[in-house]
Coordinates of C-alpha atoms and ligand atoms in Angstrom, one line a residue:
M1 CA 67.0 140.6 117.4
A2 CA 66.8 140.8 113.5
A3 CA 68.7 138.1 111.6
I4 CA 72.2 139.6 109.9
K5 CA 72.0 138.8 106.3
E6 CA 74.5 138.7 103.2
A7 CA 74.3 141.3 100.4
K8 CA 75.5 139.9 97.3
V9 CA 76.3 141.1 93.7
P10 CA 73.4 140.3 91.8
D11 CA 73.2 139.1 88.0
I12 CA 75.4 141.8 86.0
G13 CA 75.3 140.4 82.4
N14 CA 78.2 139.4 81.3
Y15 CA 80.7 141.0 83.4
K16 CA 83.1 139.5 85.7
D17 CA 86.0 140.7 88.3
V18 CA 84.6 144.2 88.2
P19 CA 86.6 146.4 90.4
V20 CA 84.5 148.1 93.4
I21 CA 85.3 151.8 93.0
E22 CA 83.4 153.2 96.1
W23 CA 81.6 152.4 98.8
L24 CA 78.2 154.3 99.0
V25 CA 77.3 153.4 102.7
A26 CA 79.4 152.7 105.8
V27 CA 79.1 150.2 108.8
G28 CA 76.6 151.7 111.2
D29 CA 74.1 153.4 108.2
T30 CA 70.7 152.3 107.9
V31 CA 69.8 151.3 104.1
K32 CA 66.5 150.9 102.6
A33 CA 65.7 148.2 99.9
E34 CA 67.2 148.9 96.6
Q35 CA 69.4 151.6 98.0
G36 CA 73.1 151.9 96.5
L37 CA 75.7 149.9 98.5
L38 CA 78.9 150.0 96.4
T39 CA 79.8 151.4 92.7
L40 CA 81.4 148.8 90.5
E41 CA 83.2 150.2 87.4
S42 CA 84.2 148.2 84.2
D43 CA 85.9 149.2 81.2
K44 CA 82.6 149.8 79.5
A45 CA 80.1 150.5 82.1
T46 CA 79.5 151.6 85.6
M47 CA 76.8 150.2 88.2
E48 CA 75.4 150.1 91.7
V49 CA 75.0 146.9 93.8
P50 CA 71.4 147.9 95.4
A51 CA 70.8 146.6 98.9
P52 CA 68.5 143.8 98.7
F53 CA 66.7 144.5 101.8
A54 CA 66.5 147.2 104.5
G55 CA 68.4 147.2 107.4
V56 CA 71.4 148.4 109.2
V57 CA 74.8 147.6 107.7
R58 CA 77.2 145.6 110.1
E59 CA 79.9 144.5 108.0
L60 CA 81.6 145.4 104.4
K61 CA 83.1 142.4 103.0
V62 CA 84.9 143.9 100.1
K63 CA 87.4 147.2 99.5
V64 CA 87.8 149.4 97.1
G65 CA 90.0 147.9 94.2
D66 CA 88.7 144.5 95.2
A67 CA 87.3 142.5 91.8
V68 CA 83.7 141.2 92.3
S69 CA 81.3 139.1 90.0
E70 CA 77.9 137.7 90.3
G71 CA 77.2 136.0 93.9
T72 CA 80.1 137.6 95.7
I73 CA 79.1 139.0 99.3
V74 CA 79.7 142.0 99.6
A75 CA 78.1 143.6 102.7
L76 CA 76.1 142.0 106.1
I77 CA 73.1 143.9 106.7
E78 CA 70.9 143.2 109.6
E79 CA 67.6 143.1 108.5
S80 CA 65.1 145.2 110.3
G81 CA 61.5 146.1 109.4
A82 CA 61.9 149.7 110.8
A83 CA 64.4 150.4 108.6
T84 CA 62.5 151.0 105.8
A85 CA 61.3 154.1 106.6
P86 CA 64.5 156.5 107.8
A87 CA 62.9 159.8 109.1
P88 CA 62.3 162.2 106.2
K89 CA 64.8 164.5 105.9
A90 CA 64.7 166.9 102.6
E91 CA 62.4 164.4 100.9
A92 CA 59.3 166.3 102.2
P93 CA 56.5 166.4 99.7
K94 CA 57.5 168.6 96.7
P95 CA 54.8 171.4 96.1
A96 CA 52.6 170.6 93.1
S97 CA 54.3 173.3 90.8
A98 CA 57.9 171.6 91.2
P99 CA 59.1 170.1 87.9
A100 CA 59.7 166.5 87.7
P101 CA 62.4 165.4 85.8
A102 CA 63.8 162.4 86.4
A103 CA 63.1 162.5 89.8
A104 CA 62.7 158.5 90.0
P105 CA 65.7 156.1 91.3
A106 CA 67.8 155.5 88.0
P107 CA 67.9 151.7 87.5
A108 CA 71.9 150.4 87.7
P109 CA 73.0 149.2 84.5
A110 CA 73.0 145.6 86.0
P111 CA 69.9 144.2 86.3
A112 CA 68.2 144.9 89.3
P113 CA 67.1 141.8 91.1
A114 CA 63.7 143.3 92.0
V115 CA 62.2 146.3 89.9
A116 CA 61.4 149.4 92.2
T117 CA 57.8 149.8 91.4
P118 CA 56.9 153.0 92.9
A119 CA 54.7 152.1 96.1
P120 CA 50.9 153.6 96.4
A121 CA 52.1 154.9 99.3
A122 CA 50.8 158.7 99.5
P123 CA 47.9 158.4 97.3
A124 CA 48.1 161.2 95.5
P125 CA 44.9 163.5 95.6
A126 CA 42.6 162.6 92.4
A127 CA 43.1 166.0 90.5
A128 CA 46.7 166.7 91.3
P129 CA 49.0 164.4 89.5
A130 CA 51.6 167.1 89.8
T131 CA 54.7 165.4 91.3
A132 CA 54.4 161.9 88.9
S133 CA 57.5 161.2 87.7
P134 CA 58.0 159.7 84.0
P135 CA 57.3 156.1 84.2
V136 CA 60.5 154.9 83.1
A137 CA 63.2 157.4 84.4
F138 CA 65.7 157.9 81.9
D139 CA 69.4 157.1 82.8
A140 CA 71.7 158.0 80.1
A141 CA 74.0 156.1 82.0
Q142 CA 72.3 152.5 81.4
V143 CA 71.4 153.7 78.1
L144 CA 74.9 154.2 76.3
P145 CA 77.5 153.3 78.7
G146 CA 80.2 154.0 76.4
Q147 CA 79.3 157.5 75.7
V148 CA 78.2 158.8 78.6
P149 CA 80.2 161.2 80.8
Y150 CA 82.1 159.3 82.8
A151 CA 80.9 159.4 86.4
S152 CA 79.8 157.2 89.1
P153 CA 76.3 156.4 90.1
G154 CA 76.8 158.4 93.2
V155 CA 77.5 161.5 91.5
R156 CA 75.2 161.1 88.9
A157 CA 72.6 160.9 91.1
F158 CA 74.2 164.0 92.9
A159 CA 73.9 165.6 89.4
R160 CA 70.2 164.8 89.0
E161 CA 69.4 166.1 92.2
L162 CA 70.9 169.7 91.3
G163 CA 69.4 169.4 87.3
V164 CA 73.1 169.4 86.1
D165 CA 73.3 168.0 82.5
L166 CA 76.8 165.7 82.9
S167 CA 77.4 165.9 79.3
K168 CA 78.3 169.7 80.4
V169 CA 80.6 169.2 83.2
K170 CA 84.2 168.8 82.9
G171 CA 85.8 165.7 85.0
S172 CA 89.2 166.9 86.8
E173 CA 89.6 162.9 88.1
R174 CA 91.8 160.0 86.8
K175 CA 91.0 159.9 83.0
G176 CA 88.7 162.8 82.9
R177 CA 86.1 161.1 85.5
I178 CA 83.7 163.5 86.9
G179 CA 83.3 163.8 90.6
R180 CA 80.9 165.7 93.4
A181 CA 83.5 168.6 93.4
D182 CA 83.1 169.1 89.4
V183 CA 79.5 169.1 89.9
S184 CA 79.6 171.7 92.5
A185 CA 82.0 173.9 90.5
F186 CA 79.9 173.6 87.5
V187 CA 76.9 174.9 89.5
K188 CA 78.6 177.5 91.0
Q189 CA 80.0 178.7 87.8
V190 CA 76.5 178.7 86.4
M191 CA 75.1 180.4 89.2
S192 CA 77.5 183.2 88.9
G193 CA 77.0 182.9 85.2
A194 CA 80.0 182.2 83.9
A195 CA 78.7 179.0 81.8
A196 CA 77.6 180.1 78.6
A197 CA 75.0 177.2 77.4
P198 CA 77.0 175.3 75.0
A199 CA 75.5 175.6 71.2
S200 CA 75.0 171.9 71.1
A201 CA 72.4 171.1 68.9
P202 CA 70.5 168.1 70.7
L203 CA 67.7 169.8 71.8
G204 CA 68.4 169.5 75.4
G205 CA 67.1 172.2 77.9
G206 CA 65.0 170.4 79.4
L207 CA 61.5 169.8 78.1
N208 CA 58.8 171.9 80.1
L209 CA 56.2 169.0 79.8
L210 CA 53.5 168.4 81.9
P211 CA 53.9 165.6 84.8
W212 CA 52.8 162.2 84.0
P213 CA 49.2 161.7 85.2
V214 CA 48.7 159.0 88.1
V215 CA 45.6 157.6 87.7
D216 CA 44.5 154.7 90.0
F217 CA 43.3 152.3 87.5
A218 CA 42.1 149.6 90.3
K219 CA 39.3 152.3 91.1
F220 CA 37.8 151.6 87.1
G221 CA 38.1 147.9 87.4
A222 CA 40.6 145.1 88.2
V223 CA 44.3 145.3 87.3
E224 CA 47.7 143.6 87.5
T225 CA 51.1 145.3 87.9
K226 CA 54.1 143.5 86.3
P227 CA 57.5 145.0 86.2
L228 CA 58.8 146.1 82.8
S229 CA 62.0 143.9 81.8
R230 CA 65.5 145.6 81.7
I231 CA 65.3 145.2 78.0
K232 CA 62.1 147.3 78.0
K233 CA 63.2 149.6 80.4
I234 CA 66.5 150.5 78.8
S235 CA 65.1 150.7 74.9
G236 CA 62.0 152.4 76.5
A237 CA 64.6 155.2 77.9
N238 CA 66.6 155.2 74.3
L239 CA 63.3 155.6 72.5
A240 CA 62.0 158.2 74.8
R241 CA 64.8 160.4 74.4
N242 CA 65.3 159.9 70.8
W243 CA 62.0 160.7 70.0
A244 CA 62.1 163.8 72.2
M245 CA 65.4 165.2 71.1
I246 CA 65.0 164.3 67.1
P247 CA 63.1 166.0 64.8
H248 CA 61.5 163.2 63.3
V249 CA 60.1 162.7 59.6
T250 CA 59.2 160.0 57.7
Q251 CA 59.5 159.4 54.4
H252 CA 57.4 156.7 52.2
E253 CA 58.3 154.6 49.4
L254 CA 56.9 151.4 47.5
A255 CA 59.7 149.4 45.8
D256 CA 58.3 147.2 43.2
I257 CA 60.2 143.4 44.4
T258 CA 58.4 141.1 41.9
E259 CA 61.9 140.2 40.3
L260 CA 63.9 140.4 43.4
E261 CA 61.6 137.7 45.0
A262 CA 61.8 135.5 42.1
F263 CA 65.5 135.5 42.6
R264 CA 65.2 135.3 46.4
K265 CA 63.0 132.1 45.9
R266 CA 65.4 130.7 43.7
L267 CA 68.5 131.5 46.1
G268 CA 66.4 129.6 48.9
E269 CA 66.0 126.7 46.8
E270 CA 69.7 126.4 46.3
N271 CA 70.6 126.8 49.8
K272 CA 68.0 124.8 51.7
D273 CA 70.0 125.2 54.9
L274 CA 70.1 128.8 55.1
K275 CA 66.9 131.3 55.5
V276 CA 67.3 133.8 53.1
T277 CA 64.8 136.6 53.6
P278 CA 63.9 139.8 51.8
L279 CA 66.0 141.7 54.6
V280 CA 69.5 140.7 53.3
F281 CA 68.4 142.5 50.1
Q282 CA 67.2 145.3 51.8
I283 CA 70.7 145.3 54.1
K284 CA 72.6 145.4 50.4
A285 CA 70.3 148.2 48.8
V286 CA 71.0 150.1 52.2
V287 CA 74.7 149.7 52.0
A288 CA 74.6 151.2 48.2
A289 CA 72.3 154.2 49.5
L290 CA 74.7 155.1 52.3
R291 CA 77.5 155.0 49.8
R292 CA 75.3 157.2 47.5
F293 CA 74.3 159.6 50.0
P294 CA 77.1 159.7 52.8
Q295 CA 75.2 161.8 55.0
F296 CA 73.0 159.4 55.9
N297 CA 76.0 157.2 57.4
A298 CA 76.9 160.1 59.7
S299 CA 76.2 161.2 63.4
L300 CA 76.2 164.5 64.6
D301 CA 79.3 165.2 67.0
P302 CA 78.5 166.1 70.7
S303 CA 78.6 169.7 70.1
G304 CA 76.1 169.6 67.6
E305 CA 77.9 171.6 65.2
N306 CA 80.0 168.8 63.2
L307 CA 78.8 165.9 61.1
V308 CA 81.2 162.7 61.4
L309 CA 81.0 160.7 58.5
K310 CA 81.8 157.1 58.3
K311 CA 83.9 155.2 56.1
Y312 CA 82.3 152.0 57.2
F313 CA 79.1 150.2 56.7
H314 CA 77.6 148.6 60.2
V315 CA 74.0 147.8 59.8
G316 CA 72.0 147.7 62.9
I317 CA 68.9 145.0 62.5
A318 CA 65.9 145.2 65.1
V319 CA 65.2 142.3 66.6
D320 CA 62.0 141.2 68.3
T321 CA 62.5 139.5 71.2
P322 CA 60.0 138.2 74.0
D323 CA 61.7 140.7 76.4
G324 CA 61.5 143.4 74.4
L325 CA 63.3 145.1 71.3
V326 CA 67.3 144.7 70.7
V327 CA 69.4 146.0 68.1
P328 CA 72.4 144.0 67.1
V329 CA 75.0 145.6 64.4
I330 CA 76.1 143.4 61.3
R331 CA 79.7 144.8 60.6
D332 CA 80.7 145.3 56.9
C333 CA 78.2 144.8 55.1
D334 CA 79.8 146.3 52.3
R335 CA 82.3 143.2 52.1
K336 CA 79.6 140.7 52.8
G337 CA 77.7 138.7 49.8
L338 CA 74.0 137.7 50.3
L339 CA 74.2 134.4 51.6
E340 CA 76.9 135.6 54.5
L341 CA 74.7 138.4 55.2
A342 CA 71.7 135.8 55.7
A343 CA 74.1 133.6 57.9
E344 CA 75.0 136.6 60.0
L345 CA 71.3 137.4 60.3
G346 CA 70.2 134.2 61.4
A347 CA 72.5 133.7 63.7
I348 CA 72.6 137.3 65.6
S349 CA 68.6 136.7 65.7
V350 CA 69.3 133.5 67.3
K351 CA 71.6 135.0 70.0
A352 CA 69.4 138.1 70.3
R353 CA 66.3 135.6 71.2
E354 CA 68.4 133.5 73.6
K355 CA 69.7 136.9 75.4
K356 CA 73.3 136.6 74.8
L357 CA 74.1 139.6 73.0
G358 CA 76.9 141.6 74.5
P359 CA 77.2 145.1 74.4
A360 CA 80.0 144.9 71.5
D361 CA 77.2 143.1 69.6
M362 CA 75.1 146.2 69.8
S363 CA 77.6 149.1 69.1
G364 CA 79.1 150.6 66.5
G365 CA 76.0 150.9 63.9
C366 CA 75.5 153.5 61.3
F367 CA 72.3 152.9 60.3
S368 CA 69.5 150.7 61.7
I369 CA 66.5 148.5 59.7
S370 CA 63.6 147.4 61.5
S371 CA 61.7 144.9 59.6
L372 CA 57.8 144.4 60.5
G373 CA 57.5 142.7 57.2
G374 CA 57.1 139.2 58.5
I375 CA 54.4 140.3 60.4
G376 CA 52.2 142.6 58.5
G377 CA 51.7 146.4 58.4
T378 CA 51.5 148.7 55.5
A379 CA 53.7 151.8 56.8
F380 CA 54.9 152.4 60.2
T381 CA 57.2 155.6 62.0
P382 CA 60.3 153.7 62.9
I383 CA 62.4 156.0 65.9
V384 CA 65.9 157.4 64.8
N385 CA 68.6 154.9 66.9
A386 CA 70.5 158.0 68.0
P387 CA 73.5 158.9 67.1
E388 CA 72.5 157.6 63.9
V389 CA 70.6 160.0 61.9
A390 CA 68.0 157.6 60.0
I391 CA 66.4 154.1 59.9
L392 CA 64.7 152.3 57.3
G393 CA 61.2 150.2 58.5
V394 CA 60.2 147.6 56.3
S395 CA 56.3 146.7 56.0
K396 CA 54.7 143.5 54.5
A397 CA 54.9 143.2 50.9
S398 CA 51.8 142.6 49.1
M399 CA 50.4 142.2 45.2
Q400 CA 49.4 145.5 44.1
P401 CA 47.9 146.8 40.6
V402 CA 50.8 148.6 39.3
W403 CA 50.0 151.0 36.1
D404 CA 52.6 150.5 33.7
G405 CA 51.4 153.1 31.2
E406 CA 49.2 150.9 29.6
Q407 CA 47.8 148.3 31.5
F408 CA 47.4 147.4 35.1
R409 CA 49.9 144.6 36.4
P410 CA 50.1 142.6 39.4
R411 CA 53.3 143.6 40.9
L412 CA 54.9 142.7 44.4
M413 CA 55.4 146.1 46.1
L414 CA 57.5 146.6 49.6
P415 CA 56.3 149.7 51.7
L416 CA 59.4 151.3 52.9
S417 CA 59.3 154.3 55.6
L418 CA 62.4 156.3 56.6
S419 CA 62.3 158.0 59.3
Y420 CA 65.3 160.7 59.5
D421 CA 66.9 163.6 62.0
H422 CA 65.8 166.6 60.0
R423 CA 68.8 168.7 61.8
V424 CA 71.0 166.5 59.3
I425 CA 68.6 165.4 56.6
D426 CA 66.5 167.4 54.3
G427 CA 63.4 165.9 53.2
A428 CA 64.4 165.9 49.4
D429 CA 67.7 164.2 50.4
A430 CA 65.3 161.5 52.2
A431 CA 63.2 161.2 49.2
R432 CA 66.0 160.7 47.0
F433 CA 67.8 158.0 49.2
C434 CA 64.0 156.5 49.3
A435 CA 63.7 156.6 45.6
F436 CA 67.3 155.0 45.1
L437 CA 66.7 152.4 47.4
A438 CA 63.6 151.3 45.4
Q439 CA 65.5 151.6 42.3
Q440 CA 68.0 149.1 43.6
L441 CA 65.5 146.9 45.3
G442 CA 63.4 146.8 42.0
D443 CA 66.3 145.9 39.9
I444 CA 68.7 143.6 41.8
R445 CA 71.6 143.6 39.1
R446 CA 72.4 147.3 40.5
L447 CA 73.1 145.5 43.7
L448 CA 75.8 144.1 41.9
L449 CA 77.5 147.2 40.8
Ligands
CAO1 N1 57.5 141.2 53.5 C1 56.8 139.9 53.0 N2 57.2 139.0 53.8 C2 58.5 139.1 54.5 C3 58.8 140.7 54.4 C4 58.4 141.4 53.8 N3 58.8 142.7 54.0 N4 60.3 140.3 55.2 C5 60.1 139.0 55.6 N5 59.3 138.5 55.1 C6 59.4 136.8 55.5 C7 60.0 135.9 55.6 O1 60.5 135.9 53.9 C8 59.8 135.0 56.1 O2 58.8 134.2 55.4 P1 58.9 132.5 55.3 O3 58.9 132.1 56.6 O4 58.2 132.0 54.1 O5 60.6 132.3 54.7 C9 58.9 135.5 57.2 O6 58.3 136.7 56.5 C10 59.3 135.4 58.2 O7 60.6 136.5 58.4 P2 61.5 136.6 59.6 O8 61.1 137.5 60.4 O9 61.9 135.2 60.3 O10 63.1 136.9 59.2 P3 63.3 138.4 58.5 O11 65.0 138.4 58.2 O12 62.5 139.1 57.8 O13 63.6 139.3 59.9 C11 64.3 139.9 61.9 C12 64.5 138.8 61.1 C13 65.2 139.3 63.3 C14 64.4 141.4 61.7 C15 62.7 139.4 62.3 O14 62.4 138.2 63.1 C16 62.1 140.7 63.8 O15 62.4 140.0 64.9 N6 61.4 141.5 63.3 C17 60.8 142.7 64.3 C18 61.9 143.9 64.3 C19 60.8 145.0 65.3 O16 60.4 144.8 66.0 N7 60.8 145.9 64.8 C20 60.0 146.8 65.4 C21 61.0 147.9 66.0 S1 59.9 149.5 66.4 O17 59.4 148.9 67.8

């Protein structure tokens, strides 16, 4: 007889004592490895606890309303190899022309212990990559927990199955939560032609893209498959959505930072215990530019018809970590001096690399800076960090001959690359914003104004 084993709550980040809001299985159910067992919901996020292995559910150890943390035993499951392949029901092979939107199982917001790498079970015919799904499923729920419709993963899965965009569904349950019945009602409404497509600007509406190519790479040489890190999956899904939904344009500019560098070096010598990099000056210059051009310190509201202008200046900084890109936010940059910003930048970079950033550290940003200046490059196209409307990319400063009207002079030139959402910002404004930034960085006395 197969062994009865415990199913426990996996690592769910910084969350503790999270209430169970629903069971997705019952005693006697056969479950597959990674199948959702139950749903947890904190103030900030909803997450599913996956079955650690396949088997038959023998006992539920917690009930709806109980609070659980990492390691809490939630169920006893009788492990069974046979249970991994329940009789296929509706999931019969889809016709080649079937659209393949987000069909892959969406990873729960909490780190799933084992990444569900698509098993190469049924090798697709070489020339028919039709039913492939994208390599990283986009699940808005895990990307922006605070901003997505309030619904359990079970309901989200149901909505995905029907191709329903939950942002268009009105929740009728407690605190506006969307239930299964709301999704069904929405579908009925659409089928009867009652739901007019909202004029929401985000370009939604389904990108009728070709399916992702499926290639058996091993046919061409040795390969190794490694799961993407959780950060990579989350940031990848964000980047893919932002790239697809925001019409990007990148404006390039060069700032003469010869004098700024001399001053920065002096500042560094006077403050040896602090690393003062060019980035803090860029943060100050960005704040000045956001004040001058408020449409850059703004977001489109969900209807896409209004611009929400922010009166605060919280700047996100892209930080490269061994597990991928994260964007912690430095708050109230307008009220902080260069040294205070340098200290805070150092602290958040360390926190990011030690994986200690919480959701609060990464929310509320108005504008982001992605600096590759410490590494190299002459220009690049950063991707706007929605719902922000612009992002500044910074490349490596280099000495260049600059014509001053009479002769070439060696000047330290800093490449700036501003990507912006063209729905909100016009090219002329972007050019003005960049010229203003360059002016600020070229004459740091202006940063004091
Ligand atoms: N030009 C020339 N040198 C620069 C520079 C620039 N634009 N920006 C930084 N430098 C120098 C710094 O002065 C420092 O020199 P010293 O060691 O001699 O003092 C060195 O480069 C390294 O700087 P840093 O990277 O440690 O510090 P930072 O403040 O410039 O950046 C941080 C901090 C966290 C933004 C950075 O470490 C980082 O992670 N950058 C990557 C961001 C990223 O991946 N963006 C891509 C997003 S799109 O995929």
